[in-house]
CSV table of C-alpha atoms in Angstrom, one decimal:
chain,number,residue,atom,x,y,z
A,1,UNK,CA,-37.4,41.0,48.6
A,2,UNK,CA,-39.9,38.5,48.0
A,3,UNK,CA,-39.2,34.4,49.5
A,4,UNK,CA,-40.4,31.8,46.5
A,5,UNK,CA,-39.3,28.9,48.1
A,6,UNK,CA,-37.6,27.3,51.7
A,7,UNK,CA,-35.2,24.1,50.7
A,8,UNK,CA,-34.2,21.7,53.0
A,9,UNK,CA,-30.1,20.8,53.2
A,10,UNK,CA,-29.4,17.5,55.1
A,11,UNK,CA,-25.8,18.0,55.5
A,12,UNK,CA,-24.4,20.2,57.2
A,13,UNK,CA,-27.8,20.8,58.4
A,14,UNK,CA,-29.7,23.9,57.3
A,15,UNK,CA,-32.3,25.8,55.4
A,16,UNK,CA,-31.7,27.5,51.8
A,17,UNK,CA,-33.9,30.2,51.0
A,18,UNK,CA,-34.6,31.2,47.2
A,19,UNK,CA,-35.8,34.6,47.1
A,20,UNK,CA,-36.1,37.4,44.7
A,21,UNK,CA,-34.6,40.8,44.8
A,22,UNK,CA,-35.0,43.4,41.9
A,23,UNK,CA,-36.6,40.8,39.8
A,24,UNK,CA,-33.4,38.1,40.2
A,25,UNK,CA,-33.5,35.1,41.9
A,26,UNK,CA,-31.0,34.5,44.8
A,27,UNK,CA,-30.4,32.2,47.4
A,28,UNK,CA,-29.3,32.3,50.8
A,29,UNK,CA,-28.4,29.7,54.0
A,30,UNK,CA,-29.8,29.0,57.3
A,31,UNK,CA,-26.9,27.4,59.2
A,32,UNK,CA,-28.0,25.1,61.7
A,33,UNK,CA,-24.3,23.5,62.9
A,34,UNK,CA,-25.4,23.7,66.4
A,35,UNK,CA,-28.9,21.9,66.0
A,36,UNK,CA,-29.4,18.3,67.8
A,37,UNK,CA,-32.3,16.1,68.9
A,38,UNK,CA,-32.9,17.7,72.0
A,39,UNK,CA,-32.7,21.5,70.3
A,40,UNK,CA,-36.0,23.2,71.5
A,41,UNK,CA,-37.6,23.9,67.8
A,42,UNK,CA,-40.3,26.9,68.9
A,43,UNK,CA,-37.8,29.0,70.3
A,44,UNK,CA,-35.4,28.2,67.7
A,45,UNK,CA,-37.8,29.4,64.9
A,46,UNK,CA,-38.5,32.1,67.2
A,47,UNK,CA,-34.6,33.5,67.0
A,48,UNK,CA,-34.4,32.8,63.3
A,49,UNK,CA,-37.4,34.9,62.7
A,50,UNK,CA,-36.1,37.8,64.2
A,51,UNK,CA,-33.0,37.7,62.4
A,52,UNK,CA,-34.4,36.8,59.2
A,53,UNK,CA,-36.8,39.1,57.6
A,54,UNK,CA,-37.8,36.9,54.9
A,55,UNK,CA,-39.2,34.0,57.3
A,56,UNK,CA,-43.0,35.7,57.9
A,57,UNK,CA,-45.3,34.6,60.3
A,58,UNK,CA,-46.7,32.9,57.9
A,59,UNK,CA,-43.7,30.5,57.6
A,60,UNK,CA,-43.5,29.6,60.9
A,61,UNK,CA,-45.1,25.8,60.6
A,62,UNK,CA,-43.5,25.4,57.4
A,63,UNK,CA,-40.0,26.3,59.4
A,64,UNK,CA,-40.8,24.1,62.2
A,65,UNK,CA,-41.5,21.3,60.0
A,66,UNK,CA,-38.3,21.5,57.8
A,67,UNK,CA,-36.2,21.7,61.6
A,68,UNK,CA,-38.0,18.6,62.7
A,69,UNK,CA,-37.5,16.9,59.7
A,70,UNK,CA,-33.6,18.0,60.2
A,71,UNK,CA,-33.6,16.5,64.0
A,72,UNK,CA,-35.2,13.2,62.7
A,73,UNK,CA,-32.8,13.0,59.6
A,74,UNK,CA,-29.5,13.6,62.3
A,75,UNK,CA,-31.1,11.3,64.8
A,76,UNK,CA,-30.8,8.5,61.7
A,77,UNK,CA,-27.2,7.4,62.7
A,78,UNK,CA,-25.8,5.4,59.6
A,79,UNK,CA,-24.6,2.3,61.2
A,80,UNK,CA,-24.6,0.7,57.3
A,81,UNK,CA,-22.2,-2.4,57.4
A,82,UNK,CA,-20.5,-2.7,53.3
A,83,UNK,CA,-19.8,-5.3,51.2
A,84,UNK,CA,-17.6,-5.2,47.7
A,85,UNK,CA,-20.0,-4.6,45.1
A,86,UNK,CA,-17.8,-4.0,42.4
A,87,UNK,CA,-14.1,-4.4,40.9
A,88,UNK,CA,-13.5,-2.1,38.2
A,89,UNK,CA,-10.5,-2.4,36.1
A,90,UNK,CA,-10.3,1.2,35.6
A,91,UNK,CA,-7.3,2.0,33.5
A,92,UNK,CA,-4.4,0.2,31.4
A,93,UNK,CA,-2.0,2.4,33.6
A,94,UNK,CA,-2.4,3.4,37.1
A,95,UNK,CA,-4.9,5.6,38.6
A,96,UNK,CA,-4.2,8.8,40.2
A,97,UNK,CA,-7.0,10.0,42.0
A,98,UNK,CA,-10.8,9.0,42.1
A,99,UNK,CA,-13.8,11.2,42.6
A,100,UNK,CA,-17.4,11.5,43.4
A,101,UNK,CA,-19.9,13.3,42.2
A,102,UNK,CA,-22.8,15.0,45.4
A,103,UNK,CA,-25.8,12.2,44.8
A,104,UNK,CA,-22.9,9.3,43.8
A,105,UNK,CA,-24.1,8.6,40.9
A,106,UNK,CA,-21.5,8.8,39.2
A,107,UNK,CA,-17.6,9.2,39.5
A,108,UNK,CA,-14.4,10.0,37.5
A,109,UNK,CA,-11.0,8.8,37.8
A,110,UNK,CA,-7.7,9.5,36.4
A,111,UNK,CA,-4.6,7.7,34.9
A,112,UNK,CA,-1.1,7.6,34.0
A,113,UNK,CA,-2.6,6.6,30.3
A,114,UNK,CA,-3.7,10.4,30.4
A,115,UNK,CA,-7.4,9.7,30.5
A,116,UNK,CA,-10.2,10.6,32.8
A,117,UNK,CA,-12.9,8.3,32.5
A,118,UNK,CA,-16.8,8.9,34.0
A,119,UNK,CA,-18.5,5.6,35.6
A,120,UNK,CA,-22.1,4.9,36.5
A,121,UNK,CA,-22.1,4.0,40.0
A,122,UNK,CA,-24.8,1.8,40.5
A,123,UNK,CA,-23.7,-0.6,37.1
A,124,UNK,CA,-19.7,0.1,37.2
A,125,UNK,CA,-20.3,0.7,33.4
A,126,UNK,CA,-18.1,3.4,31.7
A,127,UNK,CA,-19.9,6.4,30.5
A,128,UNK,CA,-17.1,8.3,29.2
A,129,UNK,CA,-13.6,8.2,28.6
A,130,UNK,CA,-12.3,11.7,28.0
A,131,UNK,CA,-9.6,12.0,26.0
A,132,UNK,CA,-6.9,15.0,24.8
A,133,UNK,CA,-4.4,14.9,27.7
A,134,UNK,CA,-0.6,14.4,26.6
A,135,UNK,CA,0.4,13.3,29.9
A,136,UNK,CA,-0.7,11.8,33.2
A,137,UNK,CA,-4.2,13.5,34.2
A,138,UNK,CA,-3.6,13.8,38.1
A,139,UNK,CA,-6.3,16.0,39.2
A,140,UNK,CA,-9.7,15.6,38.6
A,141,UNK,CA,-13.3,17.3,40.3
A,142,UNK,CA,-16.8,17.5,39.4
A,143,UNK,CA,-18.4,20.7,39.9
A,144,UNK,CA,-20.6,19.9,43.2
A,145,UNK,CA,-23.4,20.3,44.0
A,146,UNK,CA,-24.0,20.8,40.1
A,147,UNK,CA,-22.4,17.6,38.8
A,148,UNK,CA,-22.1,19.0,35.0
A,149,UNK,CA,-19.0,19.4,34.5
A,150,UNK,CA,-15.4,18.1,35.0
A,151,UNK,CA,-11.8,19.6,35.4
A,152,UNK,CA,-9.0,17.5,35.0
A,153,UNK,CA,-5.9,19.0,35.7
A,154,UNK,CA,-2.4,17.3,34.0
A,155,UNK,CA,1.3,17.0,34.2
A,156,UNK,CA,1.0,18.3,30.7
A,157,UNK,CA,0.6,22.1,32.2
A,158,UNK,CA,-2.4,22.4,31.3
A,159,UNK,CA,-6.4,22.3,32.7
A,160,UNK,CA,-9.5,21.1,30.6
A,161,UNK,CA,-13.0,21.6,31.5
A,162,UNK,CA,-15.5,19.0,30.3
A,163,UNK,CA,-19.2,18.5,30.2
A,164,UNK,CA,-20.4,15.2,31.8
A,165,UNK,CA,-22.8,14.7,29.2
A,166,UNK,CA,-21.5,14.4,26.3
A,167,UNK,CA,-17.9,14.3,27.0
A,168,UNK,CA,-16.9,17.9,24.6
A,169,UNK,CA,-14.0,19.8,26.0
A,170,UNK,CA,-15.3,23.5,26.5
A,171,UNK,CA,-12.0,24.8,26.8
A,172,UNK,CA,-8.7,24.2,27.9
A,173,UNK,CA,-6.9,26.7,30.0
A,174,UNK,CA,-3.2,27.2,29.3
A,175,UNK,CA,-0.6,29.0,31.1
A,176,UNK,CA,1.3,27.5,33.8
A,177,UNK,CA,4.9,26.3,33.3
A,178,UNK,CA,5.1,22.4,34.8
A,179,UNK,CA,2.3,20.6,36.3
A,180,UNK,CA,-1.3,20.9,37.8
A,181,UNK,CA,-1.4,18.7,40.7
A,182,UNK,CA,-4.2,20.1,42.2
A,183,UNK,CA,-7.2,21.8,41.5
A,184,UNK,CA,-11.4,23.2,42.5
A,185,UNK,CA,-14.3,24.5,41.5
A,186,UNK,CA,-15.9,28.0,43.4
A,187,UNK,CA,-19.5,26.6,45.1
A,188,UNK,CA,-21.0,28.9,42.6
A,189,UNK,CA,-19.3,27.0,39.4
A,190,UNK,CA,-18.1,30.1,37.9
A,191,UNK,CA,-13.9,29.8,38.5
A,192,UNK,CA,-12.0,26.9,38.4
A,193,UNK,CA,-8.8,27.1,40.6
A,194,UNK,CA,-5.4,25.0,39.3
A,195,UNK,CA,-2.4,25.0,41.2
A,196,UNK,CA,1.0,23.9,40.1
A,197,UNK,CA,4.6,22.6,40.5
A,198,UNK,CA,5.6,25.9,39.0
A,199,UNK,CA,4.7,27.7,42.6
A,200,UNK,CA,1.6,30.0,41.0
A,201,UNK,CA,-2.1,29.1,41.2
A,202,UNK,CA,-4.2,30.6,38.8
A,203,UNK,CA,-8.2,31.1,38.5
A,204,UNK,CA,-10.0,30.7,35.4
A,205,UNK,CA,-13.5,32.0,34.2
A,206,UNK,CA,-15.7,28.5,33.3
A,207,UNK,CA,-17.9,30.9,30.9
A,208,UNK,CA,-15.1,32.2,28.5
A,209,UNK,CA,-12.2,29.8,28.9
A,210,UNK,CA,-10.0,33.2,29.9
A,211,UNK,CA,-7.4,33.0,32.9
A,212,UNK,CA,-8.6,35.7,35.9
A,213,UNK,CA,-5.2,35.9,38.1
A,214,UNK,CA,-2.7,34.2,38.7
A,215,UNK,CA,-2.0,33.8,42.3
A,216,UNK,CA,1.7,34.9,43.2
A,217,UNK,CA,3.5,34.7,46.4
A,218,UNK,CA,4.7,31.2,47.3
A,219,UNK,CA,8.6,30.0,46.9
A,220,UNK,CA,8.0,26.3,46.4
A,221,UNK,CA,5.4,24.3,44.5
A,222,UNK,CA,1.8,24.6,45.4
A,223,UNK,CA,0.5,21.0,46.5
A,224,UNK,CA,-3.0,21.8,48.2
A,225,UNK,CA,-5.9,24.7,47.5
A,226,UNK,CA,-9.3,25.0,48.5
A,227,UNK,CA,-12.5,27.1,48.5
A,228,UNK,CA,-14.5,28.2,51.2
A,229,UNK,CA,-18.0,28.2,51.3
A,230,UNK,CA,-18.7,31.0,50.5
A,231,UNK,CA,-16.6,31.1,47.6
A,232,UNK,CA,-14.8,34.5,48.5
A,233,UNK,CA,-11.5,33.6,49.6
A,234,UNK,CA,-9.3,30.8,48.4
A,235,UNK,CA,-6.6,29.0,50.5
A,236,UNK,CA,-2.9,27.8,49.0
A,237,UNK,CA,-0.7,25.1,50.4
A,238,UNK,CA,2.9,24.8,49.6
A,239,UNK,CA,6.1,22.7,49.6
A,240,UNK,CA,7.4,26.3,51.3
A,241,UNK,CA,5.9,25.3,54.7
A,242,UNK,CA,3.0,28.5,54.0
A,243,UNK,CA,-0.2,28.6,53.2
A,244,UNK,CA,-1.7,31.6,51.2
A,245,UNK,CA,-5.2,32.9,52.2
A,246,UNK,CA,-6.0,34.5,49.0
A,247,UNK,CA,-8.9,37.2,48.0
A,248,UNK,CA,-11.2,35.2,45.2
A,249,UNK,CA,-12.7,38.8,43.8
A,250,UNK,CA,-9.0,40.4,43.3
A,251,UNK,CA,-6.6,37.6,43.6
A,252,UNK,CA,-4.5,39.6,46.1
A,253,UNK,CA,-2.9,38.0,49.3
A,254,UNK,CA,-5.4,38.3,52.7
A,255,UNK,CA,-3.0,36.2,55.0
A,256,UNK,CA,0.0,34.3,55.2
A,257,UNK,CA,-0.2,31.1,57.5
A,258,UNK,CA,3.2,30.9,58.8
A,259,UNK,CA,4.4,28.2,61.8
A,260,UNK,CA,4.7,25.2,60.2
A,261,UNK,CA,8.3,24.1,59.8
A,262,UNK,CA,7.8,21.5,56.9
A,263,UNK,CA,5.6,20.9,53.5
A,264,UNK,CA,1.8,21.1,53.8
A,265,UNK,CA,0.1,18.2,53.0
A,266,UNK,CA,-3.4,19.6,53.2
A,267,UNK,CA,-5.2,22.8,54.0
A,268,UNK,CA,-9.1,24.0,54.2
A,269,UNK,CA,-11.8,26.0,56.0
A,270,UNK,CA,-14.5,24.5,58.0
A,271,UNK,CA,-18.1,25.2,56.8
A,272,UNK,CA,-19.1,28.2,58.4
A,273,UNK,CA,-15.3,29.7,57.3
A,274,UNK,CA,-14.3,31.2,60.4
A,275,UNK,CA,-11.3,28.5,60.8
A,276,UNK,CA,-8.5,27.1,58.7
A,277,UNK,CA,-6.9,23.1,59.3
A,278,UNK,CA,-3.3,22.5,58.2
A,279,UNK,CA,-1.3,19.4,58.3
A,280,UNK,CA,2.8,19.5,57.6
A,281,UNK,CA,5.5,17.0,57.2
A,282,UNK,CA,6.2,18.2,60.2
A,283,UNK,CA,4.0,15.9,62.5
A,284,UNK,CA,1.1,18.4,63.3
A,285,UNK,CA,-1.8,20.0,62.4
A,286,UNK,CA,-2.6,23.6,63.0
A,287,UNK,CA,-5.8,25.7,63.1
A,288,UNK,CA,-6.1,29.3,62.2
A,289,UNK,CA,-8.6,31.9,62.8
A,290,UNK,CA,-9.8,32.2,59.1
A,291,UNK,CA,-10.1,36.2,59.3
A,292,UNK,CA,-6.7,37.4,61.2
A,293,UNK,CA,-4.9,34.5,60.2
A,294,UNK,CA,-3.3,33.8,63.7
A,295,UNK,CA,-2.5,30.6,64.7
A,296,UNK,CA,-5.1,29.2,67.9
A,297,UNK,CA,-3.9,25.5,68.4
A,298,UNK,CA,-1.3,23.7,67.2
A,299,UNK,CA,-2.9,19.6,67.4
A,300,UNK,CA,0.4,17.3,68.2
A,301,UNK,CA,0.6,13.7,69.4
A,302,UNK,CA,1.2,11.9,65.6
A,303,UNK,CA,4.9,10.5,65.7
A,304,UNK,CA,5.4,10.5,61.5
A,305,UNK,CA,4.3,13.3,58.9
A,306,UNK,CA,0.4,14.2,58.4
A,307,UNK,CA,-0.8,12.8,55.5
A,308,UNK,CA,-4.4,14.6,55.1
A,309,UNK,CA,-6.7,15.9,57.5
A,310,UNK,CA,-10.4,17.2,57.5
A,311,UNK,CA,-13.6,18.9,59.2
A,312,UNK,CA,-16.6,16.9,59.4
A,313,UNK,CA,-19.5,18.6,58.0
A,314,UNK,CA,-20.7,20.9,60.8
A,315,UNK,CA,-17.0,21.6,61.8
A,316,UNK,CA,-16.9,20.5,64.9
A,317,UNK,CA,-14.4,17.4,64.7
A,318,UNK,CA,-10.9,17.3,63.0
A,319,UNK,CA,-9.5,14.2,62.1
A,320,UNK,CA,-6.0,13.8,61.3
A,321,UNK,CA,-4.0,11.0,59.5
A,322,UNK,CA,-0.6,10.1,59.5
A,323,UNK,CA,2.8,8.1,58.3
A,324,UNK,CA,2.8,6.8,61.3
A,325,UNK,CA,0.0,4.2,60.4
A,326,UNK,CA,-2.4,5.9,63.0
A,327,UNK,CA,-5.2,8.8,62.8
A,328,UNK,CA,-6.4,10.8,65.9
A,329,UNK,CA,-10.3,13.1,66.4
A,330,UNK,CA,-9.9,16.2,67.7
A,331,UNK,CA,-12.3,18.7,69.3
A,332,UNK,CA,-12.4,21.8,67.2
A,333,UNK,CA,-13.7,23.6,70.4
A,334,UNK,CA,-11.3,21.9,73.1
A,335,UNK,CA,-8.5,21.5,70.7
A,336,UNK,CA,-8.2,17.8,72.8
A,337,UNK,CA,-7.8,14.8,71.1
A,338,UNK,CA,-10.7,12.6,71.5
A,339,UNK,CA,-10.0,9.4,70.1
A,340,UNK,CA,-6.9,7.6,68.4
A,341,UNK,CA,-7.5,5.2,65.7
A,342,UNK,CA,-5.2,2.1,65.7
A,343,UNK,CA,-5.3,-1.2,63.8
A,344,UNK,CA,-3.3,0.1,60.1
A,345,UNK,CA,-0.3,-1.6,59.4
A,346,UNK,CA,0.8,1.2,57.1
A,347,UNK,CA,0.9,4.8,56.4
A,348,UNK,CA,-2.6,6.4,56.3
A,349,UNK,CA,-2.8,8.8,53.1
A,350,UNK,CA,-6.6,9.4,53.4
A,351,UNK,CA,-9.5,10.1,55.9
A,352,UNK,CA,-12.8,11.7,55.7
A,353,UNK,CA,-15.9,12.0,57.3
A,354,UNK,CA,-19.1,10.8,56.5
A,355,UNK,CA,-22.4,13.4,55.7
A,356,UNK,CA,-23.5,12.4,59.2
A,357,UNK,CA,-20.4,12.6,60.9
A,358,UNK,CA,-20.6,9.7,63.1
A,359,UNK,CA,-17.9,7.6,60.9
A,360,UNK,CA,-14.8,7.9,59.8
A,361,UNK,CA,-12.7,6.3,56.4
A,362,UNK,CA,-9.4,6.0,56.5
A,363,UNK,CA,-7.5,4.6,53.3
A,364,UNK,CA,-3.6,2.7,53.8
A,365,UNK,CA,-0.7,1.5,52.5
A,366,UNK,CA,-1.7,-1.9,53.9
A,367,UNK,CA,-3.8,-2.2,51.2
A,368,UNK,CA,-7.0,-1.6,53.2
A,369,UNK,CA,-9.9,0.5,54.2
A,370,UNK,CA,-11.4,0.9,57.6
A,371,UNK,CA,-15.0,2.6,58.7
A,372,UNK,CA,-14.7,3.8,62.6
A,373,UNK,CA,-16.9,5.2,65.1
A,374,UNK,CA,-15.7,8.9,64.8
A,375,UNK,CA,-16.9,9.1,69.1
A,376,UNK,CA,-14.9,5.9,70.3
A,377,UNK,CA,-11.9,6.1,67.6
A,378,UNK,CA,-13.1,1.6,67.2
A,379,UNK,CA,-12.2,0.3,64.1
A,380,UNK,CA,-15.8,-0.9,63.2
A,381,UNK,CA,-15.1,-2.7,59.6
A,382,UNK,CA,-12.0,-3.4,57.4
A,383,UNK,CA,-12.2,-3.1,53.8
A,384,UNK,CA,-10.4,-5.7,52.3
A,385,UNK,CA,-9.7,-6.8,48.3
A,386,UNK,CA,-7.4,-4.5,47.0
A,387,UNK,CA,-4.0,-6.0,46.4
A,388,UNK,CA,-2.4,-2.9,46.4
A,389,UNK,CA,-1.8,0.3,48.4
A,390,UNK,CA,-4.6,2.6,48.5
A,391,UNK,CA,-3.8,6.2,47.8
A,392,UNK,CA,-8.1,7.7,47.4
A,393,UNK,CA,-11.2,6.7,49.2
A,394,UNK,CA,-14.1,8.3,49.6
A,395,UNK,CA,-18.2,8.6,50.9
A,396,UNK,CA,-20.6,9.6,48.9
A,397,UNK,CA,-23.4,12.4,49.7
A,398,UNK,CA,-25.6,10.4,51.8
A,399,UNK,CA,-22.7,8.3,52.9
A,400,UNK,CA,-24.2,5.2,51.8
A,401,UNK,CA,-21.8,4.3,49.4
A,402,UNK,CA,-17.7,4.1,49.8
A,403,UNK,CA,-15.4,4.4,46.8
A,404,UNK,CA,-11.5,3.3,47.0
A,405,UNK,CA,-8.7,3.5,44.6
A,406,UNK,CA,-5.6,1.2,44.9
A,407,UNK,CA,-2.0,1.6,43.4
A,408,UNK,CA,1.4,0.4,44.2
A,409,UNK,CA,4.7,2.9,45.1
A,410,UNK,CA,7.3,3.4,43.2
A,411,UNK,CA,10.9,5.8,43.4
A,412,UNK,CA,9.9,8.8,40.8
A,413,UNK,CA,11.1,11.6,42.8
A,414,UNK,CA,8.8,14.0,40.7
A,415,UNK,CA,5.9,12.1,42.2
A,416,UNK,CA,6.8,11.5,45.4
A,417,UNK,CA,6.7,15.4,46.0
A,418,UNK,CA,2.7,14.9,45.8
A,419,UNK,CA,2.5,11.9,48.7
A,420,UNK,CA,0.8,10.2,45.8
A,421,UNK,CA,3.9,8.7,43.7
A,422,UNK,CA,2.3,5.3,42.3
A,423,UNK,CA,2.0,2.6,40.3
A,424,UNK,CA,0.4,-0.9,39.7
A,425,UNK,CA,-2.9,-2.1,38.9
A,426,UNK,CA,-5.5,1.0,38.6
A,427,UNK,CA,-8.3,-0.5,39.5
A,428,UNK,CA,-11.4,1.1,42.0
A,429,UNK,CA,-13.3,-0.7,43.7
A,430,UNK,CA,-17.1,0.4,45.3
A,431,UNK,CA,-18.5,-0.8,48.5
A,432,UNK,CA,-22.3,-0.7,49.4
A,433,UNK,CA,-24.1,-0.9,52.3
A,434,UNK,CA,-26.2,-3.7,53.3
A,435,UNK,CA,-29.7,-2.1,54.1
């Protein structure tokens, strides 16, 4: 084996090696979850060293540069105060979800007038409006950190993959029996995962447009899936109260996550994949140990259902959204809650971390947004503009720029199974920092 290269990756923090073995270029990670400003950098080289072979002698000053570099870049707190730069009438019919791309450069949204369309960030221009769809396009993804391509999953049963180019439809995958509501890319950009009303997910090859498995096991429809990091196991969340740890090689069952006693609004590992996050209908969130698939805390307080919930980057912090117009930090260590966020006057359908992990963004059905301090739980800015409900909302890579997506309810049973059952204006709306 034979290093070419050392790559620096900001968030989570960490080194990528590109190295070649038998003539093939690979890559491989340095995790660095643990690293801070005070983190003694000699004797941290000192311990990667001698558990990495690649990282010579020679390397050393190289290595300690990139970790100093890493403490300086975590010691930048983004304290960035946003202003509305942009109102975009997206759509003729209402939006369903909005994405970002890694740099945020670009993002995609889709609508009930079975469209996605691409947008340049920094302008608000449309780039793209891809077309074929013969229903509502619901879910949508970029494949990160790539950014080439799109999947956009519909109510008409079926998955197309784009390229974000020049718009062409590469394939369109065909197979389940009633709708894609959710779907994900593997890190490597090989699979694309879709999973559907009709209780099955299914994994299809990007390369030859051919379906891989189909992922069977679950009694109710499948409403949540994700990747891990790694890209070798694959996690389903159902209307069933379960969630499916599933193989990503063989499609075959690893675990079943069972303890929840309602429908699972969200479910994903952290970074390093050793835990699983849950959140039910059922007022809680639990954690799992990723490789047993036993249940280590159950994280309680919220007094309506959980809405979504999420890791920051290194995995550390949980936060947790509810119904009950509140969200709530958690310790992933201590399992304690750290902080409860207050101020919302309605439900709270989003949240999410940003790169840094020092705020939070929370999206409501009071028609706003709010950045908070993710130690404190204080609300440190509201959002304000939209004139409806918004059901997306979202940081970019650096987490310099903030992206929200606004729609009013309405009584469609068949939507209301998703949490996401809306309609109204479909418009987006981008907030940037003042620097």
């Amino acid at each position: 084996m034979k290093l070419k290269s050392l790559l620096l990756r900001y968030y989570p923090p960490g080194i990528m090696l590109e190295y070649e073995k038998h003539g093939e270029l690979k890559t491989k990670s340095i995790d660095l979850l643990d690293l801070g400003p005070s983190t003694d950098v000699s004797a941290l080289v000192e311990e990667i060293q001698k558990a990495e072979p690649l990282l010579t002698a020679s390397r050393t000053e190289q290595v300690k540069l990139f970790i100093q570099r890493l403490q300086e870049k975590l010691g930048q707190h983004s304290n960035h105060t946003f202003y509305l730069f942009k109102v975009l009438k997206a759509h003729i019919l209402p939006l369903t979800n909005v994405a970002l791309n890694k740099s945020g450069s670009c993002f995609i949204t889709g609508s009930y007038d079975r469209t996605c369309k691409l947008w340049d960030t920094a302008s608000g221009e449309e780039l793209n409006t891809l077309e074929g769809h013969r229903n509502v396009v619901y879910a949508i993804a970029f494949n990160n950190p790539y950014g080439d391509k799109i999947a956009t999953g519909s109510f008409d049963k079926t998955c197309k993959l784009w390229s974000v180019e020049t718009g062409k439809c590469y394939h369109t995958f065909r197979g389940h029996t009633a709708e894609i509501v959710c779907l994900s890319f593997n890190p490597q950009s090989t699979l694309v995962a879709t999973g559907s009303m009709d209780t099955t997910a299914k994994l299809w090859d990007i390369q030859n447009g051919e379906e891989v498995y189909t992922l069977r096991g679950h009694s109710a429809e499948i409403i949540s899936l994700s990747f891990n990091t790694s890209g070798d196991r694959i996690i389903t969340g159902s209307f069933d109260h379960t969630v499916v740890v599933w193989d990503a090689d063989t499609g075959r069952k690893v675990n079943i996550l069972i303890g929840h006693c309602a429908e699972i609004s969200s479910a994903l590992f952290n970074w390093d994949c050793s835990l699983i996050l849950t959140g039910s209908m059922d007022k809680t969130c639990m954690l799992w140990d990723a490789t047993n698939g036993k249940c280590v805390a159950t994280l309680t307080g919220h007094d309506d259902e959980i809405l979504d919930s999420c890791f920051d980057y290194t995995g550390k912090l949980i936060a947790t959204a509810s119904a009950d117009g509140t969200a709530r930090i958690f310790s992933a260590a201590t399992r304690k809650c750290i902080a409860k966020l207050e101020g919302h006057e309605g439900e709270i359908s989003k949240i999410s971390f940003n790169p840094q992990g020092n705020r939070l963004l929370t999206g409501s059905s009071d028609k706003t947004a709010r950045i908070w301090d993710a130690q404190t739980g204080q609300c440190l800015q509201v959002l304000e503009g939209h004139t409806d409900e918004i059901f997306s909302c979202a940081f970019n890579y650096k987490g310099n720029i903030v992206i929200t997506g606004a729609s009013q309810h309405i009584g469609s049973a068949s939507l209301q199974l998703c949490r996401f059952a809306t309609s109204g204006s479909g418009r987006a709306e981008l907030g940037f920092p003042y620097l």
